[in-house]
PDB file of C-alpha atoms and ligand atoms in Angstrom:
ATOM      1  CA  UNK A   1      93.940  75.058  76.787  1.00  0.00           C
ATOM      2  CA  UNK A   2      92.796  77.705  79.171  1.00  0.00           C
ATOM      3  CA  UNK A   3      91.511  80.998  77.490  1.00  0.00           C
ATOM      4  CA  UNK A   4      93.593  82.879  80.268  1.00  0.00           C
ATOM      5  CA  UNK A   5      96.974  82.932  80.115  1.00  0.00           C
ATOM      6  CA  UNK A   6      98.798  85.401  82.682  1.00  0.00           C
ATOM      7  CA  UNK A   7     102.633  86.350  81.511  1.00  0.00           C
ATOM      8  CA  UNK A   8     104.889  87.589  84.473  1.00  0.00           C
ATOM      9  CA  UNK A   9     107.946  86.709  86.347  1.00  0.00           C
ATOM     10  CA  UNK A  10     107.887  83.698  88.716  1.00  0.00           C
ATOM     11  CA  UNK A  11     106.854  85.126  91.874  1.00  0.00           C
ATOM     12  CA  UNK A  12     103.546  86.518  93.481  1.00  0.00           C
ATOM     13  CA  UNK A  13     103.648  90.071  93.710  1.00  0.00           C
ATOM     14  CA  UNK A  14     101.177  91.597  91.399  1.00  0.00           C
ATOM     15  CA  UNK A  15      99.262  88.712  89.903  1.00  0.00           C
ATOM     16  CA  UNK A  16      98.648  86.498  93.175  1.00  0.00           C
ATOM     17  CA  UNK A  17      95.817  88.122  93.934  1.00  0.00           C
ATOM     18  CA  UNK A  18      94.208  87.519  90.160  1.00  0.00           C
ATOM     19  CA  UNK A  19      95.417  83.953  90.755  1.00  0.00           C
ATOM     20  CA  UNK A  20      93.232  84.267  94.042  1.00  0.00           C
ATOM     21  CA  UNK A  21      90.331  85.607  92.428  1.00  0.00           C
ATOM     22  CA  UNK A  22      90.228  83.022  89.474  1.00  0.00           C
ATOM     23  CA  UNK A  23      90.802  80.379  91.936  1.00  0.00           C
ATOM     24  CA  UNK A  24      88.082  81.330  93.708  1.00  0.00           C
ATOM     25  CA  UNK A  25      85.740  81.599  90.435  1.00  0.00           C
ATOM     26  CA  UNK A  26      86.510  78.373  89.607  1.00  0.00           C
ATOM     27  CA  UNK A  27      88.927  79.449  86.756  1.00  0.00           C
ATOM     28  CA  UNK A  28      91.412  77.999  84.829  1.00  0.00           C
ATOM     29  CA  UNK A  29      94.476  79.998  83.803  1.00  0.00           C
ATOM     30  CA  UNK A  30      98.206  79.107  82.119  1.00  0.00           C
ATOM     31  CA  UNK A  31     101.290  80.159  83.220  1.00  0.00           C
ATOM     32  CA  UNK A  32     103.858  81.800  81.414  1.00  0.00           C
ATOM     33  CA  UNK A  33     106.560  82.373  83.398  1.00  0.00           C
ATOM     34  CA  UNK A  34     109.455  84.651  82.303  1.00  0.00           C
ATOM     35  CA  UNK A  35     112.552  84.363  83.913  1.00  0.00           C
ATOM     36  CA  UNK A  36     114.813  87.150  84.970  1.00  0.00           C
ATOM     37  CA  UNK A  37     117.633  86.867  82.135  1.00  0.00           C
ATOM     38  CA  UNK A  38     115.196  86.492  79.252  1.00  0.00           C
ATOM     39  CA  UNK A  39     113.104  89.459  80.530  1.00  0.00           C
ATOM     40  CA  UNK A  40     117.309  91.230  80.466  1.00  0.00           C
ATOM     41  CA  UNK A  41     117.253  90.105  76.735  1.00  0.00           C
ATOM     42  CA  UNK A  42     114.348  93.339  76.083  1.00  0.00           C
ATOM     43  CA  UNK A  43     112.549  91.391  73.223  1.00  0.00           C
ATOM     44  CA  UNK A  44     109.821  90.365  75.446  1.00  0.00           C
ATOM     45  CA  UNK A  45     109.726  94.099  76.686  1.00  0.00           C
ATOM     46  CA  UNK A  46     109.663  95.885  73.782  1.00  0.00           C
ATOM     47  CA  UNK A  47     106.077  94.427  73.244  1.00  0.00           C
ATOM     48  CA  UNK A  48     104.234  95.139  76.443  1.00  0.00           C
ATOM     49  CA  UNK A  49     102.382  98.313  75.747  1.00  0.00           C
ATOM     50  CA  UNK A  50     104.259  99.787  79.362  1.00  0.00           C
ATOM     51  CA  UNK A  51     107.418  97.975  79.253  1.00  0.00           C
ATOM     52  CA  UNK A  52     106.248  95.743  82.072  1.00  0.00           C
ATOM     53  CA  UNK A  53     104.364  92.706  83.240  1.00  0.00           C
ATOM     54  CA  UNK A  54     101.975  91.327  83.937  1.00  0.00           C
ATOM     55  CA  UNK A  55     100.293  90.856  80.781  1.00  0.00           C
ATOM     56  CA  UNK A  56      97.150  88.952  80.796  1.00  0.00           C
ATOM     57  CA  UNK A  57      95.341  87.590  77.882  1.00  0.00           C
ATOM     58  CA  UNK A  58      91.979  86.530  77.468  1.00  0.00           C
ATOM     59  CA  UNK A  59      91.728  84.578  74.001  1.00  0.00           C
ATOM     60  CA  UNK A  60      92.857  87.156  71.284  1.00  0.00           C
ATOM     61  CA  UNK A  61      92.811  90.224  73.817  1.00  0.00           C
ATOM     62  CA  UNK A  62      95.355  91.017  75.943  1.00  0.00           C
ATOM     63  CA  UNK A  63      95.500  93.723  78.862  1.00  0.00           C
ATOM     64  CA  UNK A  64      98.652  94.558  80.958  1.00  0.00           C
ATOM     65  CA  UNK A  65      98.362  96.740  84.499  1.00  0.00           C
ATOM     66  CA  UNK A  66      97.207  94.605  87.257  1.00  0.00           C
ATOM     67  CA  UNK A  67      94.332  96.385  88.941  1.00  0.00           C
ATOM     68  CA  UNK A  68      92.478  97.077  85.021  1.00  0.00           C
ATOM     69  CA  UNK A  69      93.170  93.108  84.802  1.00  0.00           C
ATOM     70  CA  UNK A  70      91.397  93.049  87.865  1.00  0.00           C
ATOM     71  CA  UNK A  71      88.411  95.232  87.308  1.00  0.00           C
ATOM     72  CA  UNK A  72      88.032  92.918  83.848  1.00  0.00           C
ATOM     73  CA  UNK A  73      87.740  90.127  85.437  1.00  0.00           C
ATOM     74  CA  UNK A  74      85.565  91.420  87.987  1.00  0.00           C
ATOM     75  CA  UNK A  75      83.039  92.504  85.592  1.00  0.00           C
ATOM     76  CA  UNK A  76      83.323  89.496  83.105  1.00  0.00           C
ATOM     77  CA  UNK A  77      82.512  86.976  86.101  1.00  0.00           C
ATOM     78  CA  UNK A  78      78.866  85.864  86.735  1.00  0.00           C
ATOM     79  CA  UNK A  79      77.567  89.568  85.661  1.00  0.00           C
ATOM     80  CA  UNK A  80      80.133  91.761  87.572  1.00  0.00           C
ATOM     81  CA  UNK A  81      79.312  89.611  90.519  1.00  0.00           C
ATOM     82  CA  UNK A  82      82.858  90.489  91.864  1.00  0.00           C
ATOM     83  CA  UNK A  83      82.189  94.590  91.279  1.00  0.00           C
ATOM     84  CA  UNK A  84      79.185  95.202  93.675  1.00  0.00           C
ATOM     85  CA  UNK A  85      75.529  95.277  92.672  1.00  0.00           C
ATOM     86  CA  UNK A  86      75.305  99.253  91.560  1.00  0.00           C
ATOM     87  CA  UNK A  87      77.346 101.446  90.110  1.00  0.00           C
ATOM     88  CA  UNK A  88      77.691 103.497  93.529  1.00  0.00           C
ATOM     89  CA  UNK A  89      79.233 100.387  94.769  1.00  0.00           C
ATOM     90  CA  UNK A  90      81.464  99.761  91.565  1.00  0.00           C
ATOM     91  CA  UNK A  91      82.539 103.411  92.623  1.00  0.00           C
ATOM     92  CA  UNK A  92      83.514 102.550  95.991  1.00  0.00           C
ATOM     93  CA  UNK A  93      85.143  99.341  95.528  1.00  0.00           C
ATOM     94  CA  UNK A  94      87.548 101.324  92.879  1.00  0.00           C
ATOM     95  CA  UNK A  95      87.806 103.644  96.129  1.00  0.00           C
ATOM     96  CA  UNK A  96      89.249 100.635  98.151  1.00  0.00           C
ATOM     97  CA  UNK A  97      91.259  98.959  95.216  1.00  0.00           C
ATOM     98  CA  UNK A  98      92.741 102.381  94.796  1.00  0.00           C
ATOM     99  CA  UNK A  99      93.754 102.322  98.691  1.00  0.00           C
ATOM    100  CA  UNK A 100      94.959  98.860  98.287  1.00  0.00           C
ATOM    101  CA  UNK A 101      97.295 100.204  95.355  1.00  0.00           C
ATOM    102  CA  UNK A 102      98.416 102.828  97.680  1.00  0.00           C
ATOM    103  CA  UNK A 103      99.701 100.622 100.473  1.00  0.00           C
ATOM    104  CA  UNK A 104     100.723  97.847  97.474  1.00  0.00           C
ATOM    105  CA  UNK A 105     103.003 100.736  96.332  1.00  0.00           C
ATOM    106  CA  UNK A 106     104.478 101.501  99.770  1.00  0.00           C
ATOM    107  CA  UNK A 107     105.204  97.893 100.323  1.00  0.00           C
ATOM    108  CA  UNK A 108     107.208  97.288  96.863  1.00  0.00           C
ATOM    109  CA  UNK A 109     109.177 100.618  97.328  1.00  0.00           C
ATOM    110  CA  UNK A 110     110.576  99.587 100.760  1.00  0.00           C
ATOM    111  CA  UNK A 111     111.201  95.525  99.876  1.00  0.00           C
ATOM    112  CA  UNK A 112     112.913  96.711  96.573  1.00  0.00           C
ATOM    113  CA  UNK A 113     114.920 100.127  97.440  1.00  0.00           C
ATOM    114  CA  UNK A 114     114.925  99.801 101.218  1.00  0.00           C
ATOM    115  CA  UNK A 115     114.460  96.795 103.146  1.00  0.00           C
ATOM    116  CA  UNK A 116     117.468  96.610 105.023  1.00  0.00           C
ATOM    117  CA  UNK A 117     116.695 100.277 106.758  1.00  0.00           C
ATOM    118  CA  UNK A 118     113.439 101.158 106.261  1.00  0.00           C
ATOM    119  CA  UNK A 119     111.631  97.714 107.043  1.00  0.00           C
ATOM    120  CA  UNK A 120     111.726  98.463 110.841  1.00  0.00           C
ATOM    121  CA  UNK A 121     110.265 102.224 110.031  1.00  0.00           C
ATOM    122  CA  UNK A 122     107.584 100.653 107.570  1.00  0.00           C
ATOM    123  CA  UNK A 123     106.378  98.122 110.153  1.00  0.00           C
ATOM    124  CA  UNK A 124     106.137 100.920 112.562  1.00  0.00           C
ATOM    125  CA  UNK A 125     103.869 102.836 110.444  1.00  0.00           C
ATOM    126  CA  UNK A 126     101.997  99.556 108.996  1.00  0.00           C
ATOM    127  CA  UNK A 127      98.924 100.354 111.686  1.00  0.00           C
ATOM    128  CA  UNK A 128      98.255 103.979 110.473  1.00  0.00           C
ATOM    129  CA  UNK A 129      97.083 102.040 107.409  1.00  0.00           C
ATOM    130  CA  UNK A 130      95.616  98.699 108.656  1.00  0.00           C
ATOM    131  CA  UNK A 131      93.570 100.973 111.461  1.00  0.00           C
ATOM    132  CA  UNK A 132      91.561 102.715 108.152  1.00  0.00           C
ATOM    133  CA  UNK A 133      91.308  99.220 106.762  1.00  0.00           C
ATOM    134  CA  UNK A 134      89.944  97.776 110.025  1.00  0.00           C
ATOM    135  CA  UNK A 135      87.425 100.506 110.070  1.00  0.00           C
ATOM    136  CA  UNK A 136      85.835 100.168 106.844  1.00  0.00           C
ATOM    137  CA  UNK A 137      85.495  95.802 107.806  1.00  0.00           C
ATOM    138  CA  UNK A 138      84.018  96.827 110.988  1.00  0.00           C
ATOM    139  CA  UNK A 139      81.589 100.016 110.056  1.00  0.00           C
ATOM    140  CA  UNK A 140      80.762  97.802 107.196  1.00  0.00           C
ATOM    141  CA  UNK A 141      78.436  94.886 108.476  1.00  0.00           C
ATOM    142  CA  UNK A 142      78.412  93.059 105.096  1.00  0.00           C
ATOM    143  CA  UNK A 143      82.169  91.546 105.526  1.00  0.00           C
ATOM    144  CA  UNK A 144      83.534  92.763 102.793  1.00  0.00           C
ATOM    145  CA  UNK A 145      84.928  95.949 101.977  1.00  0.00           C
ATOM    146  CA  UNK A 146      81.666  97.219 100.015  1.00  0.00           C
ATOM    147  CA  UNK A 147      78.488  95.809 100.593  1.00  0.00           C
ATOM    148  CA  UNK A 148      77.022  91.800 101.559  1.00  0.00           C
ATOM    149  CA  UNK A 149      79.599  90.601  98.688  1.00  0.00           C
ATOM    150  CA  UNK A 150      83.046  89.493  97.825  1.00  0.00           C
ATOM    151  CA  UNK A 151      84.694  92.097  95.191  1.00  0.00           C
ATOM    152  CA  UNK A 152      87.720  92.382  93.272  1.00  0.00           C
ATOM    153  CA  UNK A 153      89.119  94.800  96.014  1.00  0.00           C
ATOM    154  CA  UNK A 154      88.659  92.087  99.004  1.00  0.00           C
ATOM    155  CA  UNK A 155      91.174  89.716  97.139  1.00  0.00           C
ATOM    156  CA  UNK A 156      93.797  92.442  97.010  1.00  0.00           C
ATOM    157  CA  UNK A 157      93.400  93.262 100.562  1.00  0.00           C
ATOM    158  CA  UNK A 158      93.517  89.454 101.137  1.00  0.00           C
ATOM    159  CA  UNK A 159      96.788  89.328  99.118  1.00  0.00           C
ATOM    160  CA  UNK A 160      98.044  92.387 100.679  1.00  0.00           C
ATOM    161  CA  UNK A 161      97.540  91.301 104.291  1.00  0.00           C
ATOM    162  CA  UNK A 162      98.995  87.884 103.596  1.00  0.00           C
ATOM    163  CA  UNK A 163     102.033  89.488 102.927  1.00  0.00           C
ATOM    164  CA  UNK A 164     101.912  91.524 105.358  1.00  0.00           C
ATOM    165  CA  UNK A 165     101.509  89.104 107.841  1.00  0.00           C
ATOM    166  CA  UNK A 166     104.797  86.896 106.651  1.00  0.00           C
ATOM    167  CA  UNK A 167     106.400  90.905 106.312  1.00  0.00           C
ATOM    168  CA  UNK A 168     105.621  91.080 110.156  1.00  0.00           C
ATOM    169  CA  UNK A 169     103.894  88.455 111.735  1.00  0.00           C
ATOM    170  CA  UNK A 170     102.095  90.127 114.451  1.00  0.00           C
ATOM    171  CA  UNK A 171     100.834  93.101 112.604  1.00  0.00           C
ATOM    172  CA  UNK A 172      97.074  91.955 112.944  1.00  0.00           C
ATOM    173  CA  UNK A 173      97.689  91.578 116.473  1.00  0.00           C
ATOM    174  CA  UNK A 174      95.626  94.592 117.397  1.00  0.00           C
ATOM    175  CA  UNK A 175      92.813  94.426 114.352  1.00  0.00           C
ATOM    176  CA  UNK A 176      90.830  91.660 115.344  1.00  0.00           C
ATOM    177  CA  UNK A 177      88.604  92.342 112.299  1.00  0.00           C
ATOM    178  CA  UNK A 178      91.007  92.396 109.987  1.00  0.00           C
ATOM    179  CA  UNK A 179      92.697  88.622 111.468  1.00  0.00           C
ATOM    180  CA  UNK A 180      88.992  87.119 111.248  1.00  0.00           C
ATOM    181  CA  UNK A 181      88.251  88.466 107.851  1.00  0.00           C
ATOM    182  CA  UNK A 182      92.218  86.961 106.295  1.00  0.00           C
ATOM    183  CA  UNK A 183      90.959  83.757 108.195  1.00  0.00           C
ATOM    184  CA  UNK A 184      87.413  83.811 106.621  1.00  0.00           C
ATOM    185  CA  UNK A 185      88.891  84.228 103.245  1.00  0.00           C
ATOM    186  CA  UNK A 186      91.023  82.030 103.136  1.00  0.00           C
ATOM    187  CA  UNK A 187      88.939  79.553 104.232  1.00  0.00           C
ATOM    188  CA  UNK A 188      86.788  79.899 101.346  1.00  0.00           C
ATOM    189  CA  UNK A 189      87.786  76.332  99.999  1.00  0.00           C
ATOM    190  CA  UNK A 190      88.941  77.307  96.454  1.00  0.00           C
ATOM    191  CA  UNK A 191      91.032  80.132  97.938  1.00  0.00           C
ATOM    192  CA  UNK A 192      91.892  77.766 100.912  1.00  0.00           C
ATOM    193  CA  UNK A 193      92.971  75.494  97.849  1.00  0.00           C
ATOM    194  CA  UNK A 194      94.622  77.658  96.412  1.00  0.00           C
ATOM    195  CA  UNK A 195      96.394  78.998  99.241  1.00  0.00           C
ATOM    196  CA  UNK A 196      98.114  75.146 100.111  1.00  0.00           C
ATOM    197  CA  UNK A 197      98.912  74.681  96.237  1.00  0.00           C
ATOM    198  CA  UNK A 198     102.320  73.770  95.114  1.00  0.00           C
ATOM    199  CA  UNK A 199     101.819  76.026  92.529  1.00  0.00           C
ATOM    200  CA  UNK A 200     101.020  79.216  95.199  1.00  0.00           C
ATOM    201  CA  UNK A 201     104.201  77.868  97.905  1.00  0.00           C
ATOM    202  CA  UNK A 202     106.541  77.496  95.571  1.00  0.00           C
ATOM    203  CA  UNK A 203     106.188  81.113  94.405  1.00  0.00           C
ATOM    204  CA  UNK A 204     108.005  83.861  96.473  1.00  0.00           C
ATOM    205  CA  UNK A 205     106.495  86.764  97.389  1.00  0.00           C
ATOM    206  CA  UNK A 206     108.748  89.401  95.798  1.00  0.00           C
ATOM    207  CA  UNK A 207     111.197  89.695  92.380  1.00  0.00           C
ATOM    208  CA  UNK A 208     114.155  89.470  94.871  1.00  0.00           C
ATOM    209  CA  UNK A 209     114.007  87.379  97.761  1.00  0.00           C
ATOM    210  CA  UNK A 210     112.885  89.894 100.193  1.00  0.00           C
ATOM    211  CA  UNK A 211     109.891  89.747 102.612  1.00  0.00           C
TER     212      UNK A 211
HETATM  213  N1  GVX B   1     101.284  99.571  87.268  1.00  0.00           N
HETATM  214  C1  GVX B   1     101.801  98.309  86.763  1.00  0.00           C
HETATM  215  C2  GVX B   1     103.173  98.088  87.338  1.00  0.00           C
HETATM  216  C3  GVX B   1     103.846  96.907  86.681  1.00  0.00           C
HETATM  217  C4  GVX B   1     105.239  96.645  87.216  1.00  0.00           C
HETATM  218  O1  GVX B   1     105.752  97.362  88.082  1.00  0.00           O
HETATM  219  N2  GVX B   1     105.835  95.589  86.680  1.00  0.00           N
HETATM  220  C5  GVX B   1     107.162  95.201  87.098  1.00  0.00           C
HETATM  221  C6  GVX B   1     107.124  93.861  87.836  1.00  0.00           C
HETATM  222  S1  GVX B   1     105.976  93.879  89.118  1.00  0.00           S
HETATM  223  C7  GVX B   1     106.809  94.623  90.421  1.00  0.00           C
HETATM  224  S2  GVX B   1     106.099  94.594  91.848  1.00  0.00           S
HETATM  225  N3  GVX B   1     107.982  95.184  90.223  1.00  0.00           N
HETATM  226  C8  GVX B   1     108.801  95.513  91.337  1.00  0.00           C
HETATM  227  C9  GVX B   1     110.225  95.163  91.031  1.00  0.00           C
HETATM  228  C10 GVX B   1     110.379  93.995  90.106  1.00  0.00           C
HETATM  229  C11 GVX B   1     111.086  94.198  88.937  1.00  0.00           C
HETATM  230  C12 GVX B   1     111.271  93.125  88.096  1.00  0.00           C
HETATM  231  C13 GVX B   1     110.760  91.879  88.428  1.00  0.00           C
HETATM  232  C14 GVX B   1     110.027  91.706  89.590  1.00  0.00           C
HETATM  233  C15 GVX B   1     109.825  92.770  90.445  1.00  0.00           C
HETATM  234  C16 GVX B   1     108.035  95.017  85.875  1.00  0.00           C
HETATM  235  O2  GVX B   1     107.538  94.610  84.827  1.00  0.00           O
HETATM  236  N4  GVX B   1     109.327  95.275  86.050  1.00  0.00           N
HETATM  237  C17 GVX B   1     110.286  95.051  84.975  1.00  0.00           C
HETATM  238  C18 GVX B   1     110.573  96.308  84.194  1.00  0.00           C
HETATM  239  O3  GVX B   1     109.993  97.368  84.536  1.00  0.00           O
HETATM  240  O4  GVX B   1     111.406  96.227  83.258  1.00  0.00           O
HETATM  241  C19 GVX B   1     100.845  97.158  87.122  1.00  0.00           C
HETATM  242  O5  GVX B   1     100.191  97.280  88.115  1.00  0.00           O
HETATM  243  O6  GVX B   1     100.740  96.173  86.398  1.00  0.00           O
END
């Protein structure tokens, strides 16, 4: 039995991209999908430290908000392989999981409390955000968002941009960097794996129905 077992609803949102970045490790997790009514019931609730999910366990220890799920994992794999090779770089990609979090935060506002009038507005905006992104993978001639290495941060830009792209198909259109570095990531052949899974398409993106 896996030592990781991730608890959340059945759909992406905030755990795809831990899915993407155990998939990529060559990691084994479980499953433990909660549906909608039982999560209603409030038993399951009442014993996540905030209320929420995901919760993630590793073994006997257990750790809920996504991106601290993600910086564990980042430095428990190969030697904090996925969290840069100094702590000035740790620092940084924080910086970019934290901008990440920003636009994560955007997009979950609008598909839950405004999709029907604000998803026109939010697309419209979308390239005040992607330009910054586009930036940092162009000034930055390692490929990733900090240094010559993939970090925890680069899968939740992948994830983010992935949804992004079914949110609004063309929005890469004009950040060529940005296209190339979705297409080089996902053609990293775990993640490319991952990506055509079953498992991954039968997931939606969002808690209810939008995207
Ligand atoms: N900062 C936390 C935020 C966790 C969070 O928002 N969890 C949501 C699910 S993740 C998400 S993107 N929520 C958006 C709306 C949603 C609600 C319920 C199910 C699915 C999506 C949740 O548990 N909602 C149920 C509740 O609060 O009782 C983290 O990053 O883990």
């Amino acid at each position: 039995m896996p030592a990781y077992v991730i608890t959340y609803f059945a759909v992406r949102g905030r755990c795809e991209t831990m899915r993407m970045l155990l998939a990529d490790q060559g990691q084994e997790w479980k499953e433990n999908e909660v549906t909608f009514d039982t999560w209603k019931k409030g038993d399951l609730k009442a014993t996540c430290v905030f209320g929420q999910l995901p919760k993630f366990e590793d073994g006997d220890f257990t750790l809920y908000q996504s991106n601290a799920i993600l910086r564990y994992l980042a430095r428990v794999h190969g030697k904090r392989r996925l969290y840069g090779k100094d702590d000035k770089q740790a620092a940084l990609i924080d910086m970019m999981n934290d901008s990440c979090e920003d636009l994560r935060l955007k997009y979950v506002r609008m598909i839950y409390q405004d999709y029907e009038n604000g998803k026109a507005k939010y697309i419209e905006a979308l390239p005040s955000d992607l330009s910054k992104f586009e930036k940092i993978l162009s000034d930055n001639k390692g490929g990733f968002l900090v240094g010559g290495q993939i970090s925890y941060a680069d899968y939740h830009l992948l994830d983010l941009l992935l949804n992004h792209q079914v949110l609004s198909p063309g929005c890469l259109d004009s950040f060529p960097v940005l296209k190339s570095y979705v297409a080089r990531l996902s053609a990293r052949p775990k993640i490319k794996a991952f990506l055509e899974s079953d498992a991954h398409k039968s997931r939606p993106i969002n808690g209810n129905g939008k995207q």
